[in-house]
JSON list of C-alpha atoms and ligand atoms in Angstrom, two decimals:
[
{"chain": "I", "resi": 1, "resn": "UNK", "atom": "CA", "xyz": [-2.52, -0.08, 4.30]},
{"chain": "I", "resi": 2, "resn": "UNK", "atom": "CA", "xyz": [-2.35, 0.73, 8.30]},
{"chain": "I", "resi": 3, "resn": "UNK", "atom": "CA", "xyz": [-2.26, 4.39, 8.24]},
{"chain": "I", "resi": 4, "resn": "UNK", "atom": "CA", "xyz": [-1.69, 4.54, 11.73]},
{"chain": "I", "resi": 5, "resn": "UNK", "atom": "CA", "xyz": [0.99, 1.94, 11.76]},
{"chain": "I", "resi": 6, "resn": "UNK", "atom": "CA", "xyz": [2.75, 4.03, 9.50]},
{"chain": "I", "resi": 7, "resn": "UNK", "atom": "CA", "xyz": [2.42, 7.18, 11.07]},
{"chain": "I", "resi": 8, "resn": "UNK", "atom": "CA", "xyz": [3.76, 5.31, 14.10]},
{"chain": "I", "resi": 9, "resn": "UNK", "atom": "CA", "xyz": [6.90, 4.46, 12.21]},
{"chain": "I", "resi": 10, "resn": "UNK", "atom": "CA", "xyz": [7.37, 7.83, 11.01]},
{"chain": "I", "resi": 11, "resn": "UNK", "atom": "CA", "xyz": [7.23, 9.13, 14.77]},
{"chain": "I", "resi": 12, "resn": "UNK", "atom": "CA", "xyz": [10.16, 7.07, 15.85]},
{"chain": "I", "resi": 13, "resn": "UNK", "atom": "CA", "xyz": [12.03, 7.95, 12.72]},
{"chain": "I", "resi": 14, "resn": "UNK", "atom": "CA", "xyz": [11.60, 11.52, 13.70]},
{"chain": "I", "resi": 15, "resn": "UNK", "atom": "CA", "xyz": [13.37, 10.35, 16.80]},
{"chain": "I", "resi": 16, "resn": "UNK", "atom": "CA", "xyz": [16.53, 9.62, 15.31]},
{"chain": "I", "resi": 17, "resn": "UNK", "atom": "CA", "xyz": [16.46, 13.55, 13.44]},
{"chain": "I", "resi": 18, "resn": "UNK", "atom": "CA", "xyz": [19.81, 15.15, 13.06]},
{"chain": "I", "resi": 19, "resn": "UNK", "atom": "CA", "xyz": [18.55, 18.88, 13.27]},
{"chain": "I", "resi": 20, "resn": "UNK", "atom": "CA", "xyz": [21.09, 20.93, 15.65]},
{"chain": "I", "resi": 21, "resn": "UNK", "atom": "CA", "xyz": [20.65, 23.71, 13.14]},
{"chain": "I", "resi": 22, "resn": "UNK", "atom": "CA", "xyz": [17.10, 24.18, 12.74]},
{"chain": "I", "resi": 23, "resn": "UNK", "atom": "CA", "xyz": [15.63, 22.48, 15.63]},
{"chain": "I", "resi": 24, "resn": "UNK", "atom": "CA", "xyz": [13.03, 21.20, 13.56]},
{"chain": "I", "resi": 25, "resn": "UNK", "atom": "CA", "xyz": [12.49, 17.47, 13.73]},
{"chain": "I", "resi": 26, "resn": "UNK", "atom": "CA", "xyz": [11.07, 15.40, 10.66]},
{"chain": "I", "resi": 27, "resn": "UNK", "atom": "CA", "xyz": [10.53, 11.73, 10.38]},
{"chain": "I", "resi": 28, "resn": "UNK", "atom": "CA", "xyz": [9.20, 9.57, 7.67]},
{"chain": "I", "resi": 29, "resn": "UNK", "atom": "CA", "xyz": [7.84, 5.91, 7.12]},
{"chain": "I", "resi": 30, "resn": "UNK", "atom": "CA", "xyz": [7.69, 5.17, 3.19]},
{"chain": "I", "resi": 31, "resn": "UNK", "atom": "CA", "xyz": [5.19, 2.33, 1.96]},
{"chain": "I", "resi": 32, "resn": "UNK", "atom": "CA", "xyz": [6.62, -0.36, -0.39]},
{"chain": "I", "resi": 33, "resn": "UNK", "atom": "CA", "xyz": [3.75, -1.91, -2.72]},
{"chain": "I", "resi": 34, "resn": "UNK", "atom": "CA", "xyz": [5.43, -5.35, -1.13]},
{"chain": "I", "resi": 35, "resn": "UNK", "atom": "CA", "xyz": [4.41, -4.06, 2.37]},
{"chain": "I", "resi": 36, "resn": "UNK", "atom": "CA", "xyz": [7.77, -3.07, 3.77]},
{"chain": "I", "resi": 37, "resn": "UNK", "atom": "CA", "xyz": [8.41, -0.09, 5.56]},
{"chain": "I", "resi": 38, "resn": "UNK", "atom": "CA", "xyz": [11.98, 2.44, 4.81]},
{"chain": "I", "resi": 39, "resn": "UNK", "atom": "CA", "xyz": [12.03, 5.19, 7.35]},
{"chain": "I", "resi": 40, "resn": "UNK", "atom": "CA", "xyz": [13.76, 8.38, 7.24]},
{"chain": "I", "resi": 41, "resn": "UNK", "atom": "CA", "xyz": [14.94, 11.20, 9.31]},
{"chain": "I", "resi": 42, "resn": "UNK", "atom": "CA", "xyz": [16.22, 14.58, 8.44]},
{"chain": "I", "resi": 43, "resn": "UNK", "atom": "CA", "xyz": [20.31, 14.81, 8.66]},
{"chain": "I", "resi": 44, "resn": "UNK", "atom": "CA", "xyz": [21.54, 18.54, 8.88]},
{"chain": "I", "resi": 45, "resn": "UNK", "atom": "CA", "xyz": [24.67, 19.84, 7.89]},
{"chain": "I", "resi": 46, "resn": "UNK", "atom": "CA", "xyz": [26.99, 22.89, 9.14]},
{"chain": "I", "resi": 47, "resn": "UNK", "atom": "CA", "xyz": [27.13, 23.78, 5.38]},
{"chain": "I", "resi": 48, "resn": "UNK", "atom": "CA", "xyz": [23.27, 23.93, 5.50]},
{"chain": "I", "resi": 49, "resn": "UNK", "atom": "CA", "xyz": [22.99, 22.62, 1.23]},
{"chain": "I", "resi": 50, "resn": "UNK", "atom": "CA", "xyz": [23.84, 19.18, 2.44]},
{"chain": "I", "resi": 51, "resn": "UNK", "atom": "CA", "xyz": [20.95, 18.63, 4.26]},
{"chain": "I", "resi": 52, "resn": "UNK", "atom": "CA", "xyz": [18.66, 15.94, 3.56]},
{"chain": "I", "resi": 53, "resn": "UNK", "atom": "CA", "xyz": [14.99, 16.00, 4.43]},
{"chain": "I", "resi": 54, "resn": "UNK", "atom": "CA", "xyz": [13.50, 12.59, 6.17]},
{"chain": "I", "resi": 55, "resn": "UNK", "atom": "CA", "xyz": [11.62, 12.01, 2.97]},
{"chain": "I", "resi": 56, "resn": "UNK", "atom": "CA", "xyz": [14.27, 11.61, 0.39]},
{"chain": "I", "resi": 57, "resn": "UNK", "atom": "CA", "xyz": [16.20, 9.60, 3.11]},
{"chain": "I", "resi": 58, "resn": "UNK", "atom": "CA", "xyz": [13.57, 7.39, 3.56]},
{"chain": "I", "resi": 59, "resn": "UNK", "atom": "CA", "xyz": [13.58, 6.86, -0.36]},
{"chain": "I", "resi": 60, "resn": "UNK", "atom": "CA", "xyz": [17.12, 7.04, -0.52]},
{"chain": "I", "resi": 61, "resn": "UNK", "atom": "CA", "xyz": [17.53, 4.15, 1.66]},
{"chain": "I", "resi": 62, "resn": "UNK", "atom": "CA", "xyz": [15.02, 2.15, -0.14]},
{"chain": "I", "resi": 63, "resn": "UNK", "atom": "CA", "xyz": [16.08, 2.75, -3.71]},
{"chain": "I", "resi": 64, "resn": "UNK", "atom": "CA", "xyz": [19.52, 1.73, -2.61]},
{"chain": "I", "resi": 65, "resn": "UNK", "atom": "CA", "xyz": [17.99, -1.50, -1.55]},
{"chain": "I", "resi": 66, "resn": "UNK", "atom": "CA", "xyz": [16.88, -2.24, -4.55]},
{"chain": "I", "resi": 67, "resn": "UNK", "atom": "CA", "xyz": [12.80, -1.44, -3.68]},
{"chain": "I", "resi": 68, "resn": "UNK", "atom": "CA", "xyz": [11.31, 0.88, -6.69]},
{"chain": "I", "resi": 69, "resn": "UNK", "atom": "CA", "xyz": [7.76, 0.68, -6.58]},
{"chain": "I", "resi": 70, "resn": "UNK", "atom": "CA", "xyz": [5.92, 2.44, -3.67]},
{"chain": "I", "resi": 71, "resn": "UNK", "atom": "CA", "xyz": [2.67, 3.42, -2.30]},
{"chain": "I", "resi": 72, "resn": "UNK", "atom": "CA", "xyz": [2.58, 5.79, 0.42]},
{"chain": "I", "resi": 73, "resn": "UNK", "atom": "CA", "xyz": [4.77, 8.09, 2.81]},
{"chain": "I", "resi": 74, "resn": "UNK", "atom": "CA", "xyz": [3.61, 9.20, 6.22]},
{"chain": "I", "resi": 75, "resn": "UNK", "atom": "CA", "xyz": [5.51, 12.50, 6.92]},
{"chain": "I", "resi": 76, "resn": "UNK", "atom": "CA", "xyz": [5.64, 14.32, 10.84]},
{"chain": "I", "resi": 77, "resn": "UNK", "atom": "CA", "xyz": [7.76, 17.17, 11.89]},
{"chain": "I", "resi": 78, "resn": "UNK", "atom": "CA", "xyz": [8.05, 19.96, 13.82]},
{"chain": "I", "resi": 79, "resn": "UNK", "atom": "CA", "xyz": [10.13, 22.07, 16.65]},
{"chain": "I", "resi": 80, "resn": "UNK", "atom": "CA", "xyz": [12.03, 20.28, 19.04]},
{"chain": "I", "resi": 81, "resn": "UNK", "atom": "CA", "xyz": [10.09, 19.76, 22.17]},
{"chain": "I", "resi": 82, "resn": "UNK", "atom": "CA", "xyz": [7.37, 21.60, 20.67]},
{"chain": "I", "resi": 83, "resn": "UNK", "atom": "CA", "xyz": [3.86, 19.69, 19.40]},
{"chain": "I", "resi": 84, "resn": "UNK", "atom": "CA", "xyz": [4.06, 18.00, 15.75]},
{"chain": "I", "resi": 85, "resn": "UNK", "atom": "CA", "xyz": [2.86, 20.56, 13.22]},
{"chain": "I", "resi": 86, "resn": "UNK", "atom": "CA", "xyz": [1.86, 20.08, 9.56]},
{"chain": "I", "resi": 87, "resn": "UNK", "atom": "CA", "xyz": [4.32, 19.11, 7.81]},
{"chain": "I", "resi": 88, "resn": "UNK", "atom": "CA", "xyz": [4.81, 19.27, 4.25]},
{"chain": "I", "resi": 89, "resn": "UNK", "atom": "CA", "xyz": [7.47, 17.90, 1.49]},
{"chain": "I", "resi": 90, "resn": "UNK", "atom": "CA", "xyz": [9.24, 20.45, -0.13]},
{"chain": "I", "resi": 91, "resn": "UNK", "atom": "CA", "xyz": [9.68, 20.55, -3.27]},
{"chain": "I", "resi": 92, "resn": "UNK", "atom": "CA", "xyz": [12.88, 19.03, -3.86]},
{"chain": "I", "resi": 93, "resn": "UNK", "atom": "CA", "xyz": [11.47, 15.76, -1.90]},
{"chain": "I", "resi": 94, "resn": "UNK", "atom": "CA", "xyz": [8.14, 16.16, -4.26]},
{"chain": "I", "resi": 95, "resn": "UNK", "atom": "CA", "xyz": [10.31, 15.84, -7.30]},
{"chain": "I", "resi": 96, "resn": "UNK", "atom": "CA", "xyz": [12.08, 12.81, -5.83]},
{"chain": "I", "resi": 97, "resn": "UNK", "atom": "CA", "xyz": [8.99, 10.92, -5.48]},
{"chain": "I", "resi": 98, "resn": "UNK", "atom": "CA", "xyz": [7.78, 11.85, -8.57]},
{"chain": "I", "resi": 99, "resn": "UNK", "atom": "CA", "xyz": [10.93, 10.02, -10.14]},
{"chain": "I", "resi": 100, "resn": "UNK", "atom": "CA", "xyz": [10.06, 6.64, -8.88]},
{"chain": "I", "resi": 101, "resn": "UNK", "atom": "CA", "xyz": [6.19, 7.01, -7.85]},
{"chain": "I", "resi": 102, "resn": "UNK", "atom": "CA", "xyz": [2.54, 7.21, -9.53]},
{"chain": "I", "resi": 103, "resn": "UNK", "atom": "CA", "xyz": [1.06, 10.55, -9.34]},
{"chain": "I", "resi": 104, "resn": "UNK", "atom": "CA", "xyz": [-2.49, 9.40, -9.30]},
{"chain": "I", "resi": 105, "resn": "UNK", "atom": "CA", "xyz": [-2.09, 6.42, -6.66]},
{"chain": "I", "resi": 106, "resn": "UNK", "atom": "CA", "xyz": [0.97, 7.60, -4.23]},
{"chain": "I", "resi": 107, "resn": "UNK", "atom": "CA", "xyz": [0.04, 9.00, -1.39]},
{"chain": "I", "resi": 108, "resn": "UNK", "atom": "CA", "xyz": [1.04, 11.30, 0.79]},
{"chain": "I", "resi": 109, "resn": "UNK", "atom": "CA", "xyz": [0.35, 11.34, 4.83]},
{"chain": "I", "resi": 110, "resn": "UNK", "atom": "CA", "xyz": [0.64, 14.23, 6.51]},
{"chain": "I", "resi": 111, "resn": "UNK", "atom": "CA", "xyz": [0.16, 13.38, 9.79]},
{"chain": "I", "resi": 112, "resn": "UNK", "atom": "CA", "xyz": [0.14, 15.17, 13.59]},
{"chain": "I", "resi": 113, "resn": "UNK", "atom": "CA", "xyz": [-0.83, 12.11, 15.66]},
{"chain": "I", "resi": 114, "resn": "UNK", "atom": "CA", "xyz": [-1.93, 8.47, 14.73]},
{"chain": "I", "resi": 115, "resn": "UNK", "atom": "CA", "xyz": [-5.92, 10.27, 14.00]},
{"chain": "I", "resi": 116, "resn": "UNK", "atom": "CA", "xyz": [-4.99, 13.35, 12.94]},
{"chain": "I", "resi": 117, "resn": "UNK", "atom": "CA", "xyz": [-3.52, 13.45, 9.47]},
{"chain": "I", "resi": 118, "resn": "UNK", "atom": "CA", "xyz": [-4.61, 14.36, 5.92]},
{"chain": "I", "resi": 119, "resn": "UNK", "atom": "CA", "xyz": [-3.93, 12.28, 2.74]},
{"chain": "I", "resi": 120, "resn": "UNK", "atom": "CA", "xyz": [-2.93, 13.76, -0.82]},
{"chain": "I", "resi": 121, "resn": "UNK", "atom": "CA", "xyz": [-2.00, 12.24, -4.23]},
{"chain": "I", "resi": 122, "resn": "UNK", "atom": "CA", "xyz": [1.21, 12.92, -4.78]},
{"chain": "I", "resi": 123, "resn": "UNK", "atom": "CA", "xyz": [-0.21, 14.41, -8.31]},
{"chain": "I", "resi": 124, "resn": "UNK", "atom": "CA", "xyz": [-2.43, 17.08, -5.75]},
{"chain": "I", "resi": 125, "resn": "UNK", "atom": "CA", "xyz": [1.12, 18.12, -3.94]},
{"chain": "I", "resi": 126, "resn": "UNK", "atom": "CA", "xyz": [3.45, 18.41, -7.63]},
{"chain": "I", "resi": 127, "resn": "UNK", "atom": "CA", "xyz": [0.91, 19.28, -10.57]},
{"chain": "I", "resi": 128, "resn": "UNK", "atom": "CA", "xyz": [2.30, 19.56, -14.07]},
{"chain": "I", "resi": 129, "resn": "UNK", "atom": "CA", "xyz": [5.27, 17.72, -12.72]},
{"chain": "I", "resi": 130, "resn": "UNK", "atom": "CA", "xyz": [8.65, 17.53, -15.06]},
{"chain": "H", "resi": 201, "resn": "THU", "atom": "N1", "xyz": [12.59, 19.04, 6.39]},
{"chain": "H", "resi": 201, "resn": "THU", "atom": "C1", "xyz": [12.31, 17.72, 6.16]},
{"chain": "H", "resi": 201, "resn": "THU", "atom": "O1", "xyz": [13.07, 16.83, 6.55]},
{"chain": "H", "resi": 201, "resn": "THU", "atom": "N2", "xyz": [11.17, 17.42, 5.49]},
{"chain": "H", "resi": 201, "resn": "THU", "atom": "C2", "xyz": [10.22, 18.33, 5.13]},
{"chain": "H", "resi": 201, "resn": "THU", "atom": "O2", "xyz": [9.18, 17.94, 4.62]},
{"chain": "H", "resi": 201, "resn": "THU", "atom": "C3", "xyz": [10.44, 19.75, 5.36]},
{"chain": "H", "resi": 201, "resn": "THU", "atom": "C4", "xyz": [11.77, 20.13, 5.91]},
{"chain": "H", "resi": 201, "resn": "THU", "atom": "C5", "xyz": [13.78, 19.38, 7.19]},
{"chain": "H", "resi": 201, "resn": "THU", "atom": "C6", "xyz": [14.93, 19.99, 6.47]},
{"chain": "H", "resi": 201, "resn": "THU", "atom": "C7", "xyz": [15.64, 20.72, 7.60]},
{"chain": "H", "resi": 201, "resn": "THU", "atom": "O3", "xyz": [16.47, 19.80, 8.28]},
{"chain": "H", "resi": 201, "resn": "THU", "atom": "C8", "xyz": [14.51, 21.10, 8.54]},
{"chain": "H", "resi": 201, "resn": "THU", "atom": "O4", "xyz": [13.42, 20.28, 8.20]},
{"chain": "H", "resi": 201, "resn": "THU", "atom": "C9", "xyz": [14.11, 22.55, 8.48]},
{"chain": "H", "resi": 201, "resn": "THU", "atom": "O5", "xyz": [13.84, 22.94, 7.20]}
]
């Protein structure tokens, strides 16, 4: 796996981010075991419940193709004009991938530039999962 390749995809996803609301930006690259890439972006909502974080788009738009079986998401976010933070999944996106991926071998890539990042099982970031 190119960590850096796929931080670089999740920094032009986080491009596209729909976030008038919040004004936080979030993009994300998810890792097919067949070496393709889904990205993601977060869409906001006026409602606010309808949002949908970059992750579970990213997943979203890969399940619906027909990919299942993953094995890593770079995540990147942060304020709008401001310098990438840490960003985290919530919770709701940690359940997601714990429908579809391996808590021992998915991994998770948080990431603030192409050399800065940290890398989790997804089993560190949802213990005890349902
Ligand atoms: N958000 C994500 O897209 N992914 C995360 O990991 C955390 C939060 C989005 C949701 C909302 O559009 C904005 O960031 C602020 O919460």
């Amino acid at each position: 796996m190119d960590v850096e390749e796929l931080i670089g995809e999740a920094f032009k996803a986080r491009e596209k981010s729909y976030s008038p609301y919040s004004h936080f930006q979030v993009g994300a690259a998810l890792l097919s075991c067949d070496g393709r890439i889904f990205t993601g972006c977060n869409i906001e909502n006026r409602a606010y419940g309808p949002t949908n974080c970059a992750e579970r788009t990213a997943f979203f738009k890969a399940v619906s193709e027909g990919c299942r079986d993953f094995a890593a998401i770079a995540v990147v976010g942060g304020g709008e004009g401001k310098p990438p933070a840490w960003c985290y999944p919530c919770g709701v996106c940690r359940q997601v991938m714990a429908e579809f991926c391996t808590p021992d071998s998915f991994k998770i890539i948080c990431a603030r530039s192409g050399k800065e990042y940290r890398i989790y099982t997804l089993g560190e970031l949802l213990p005890e999962m349902f």
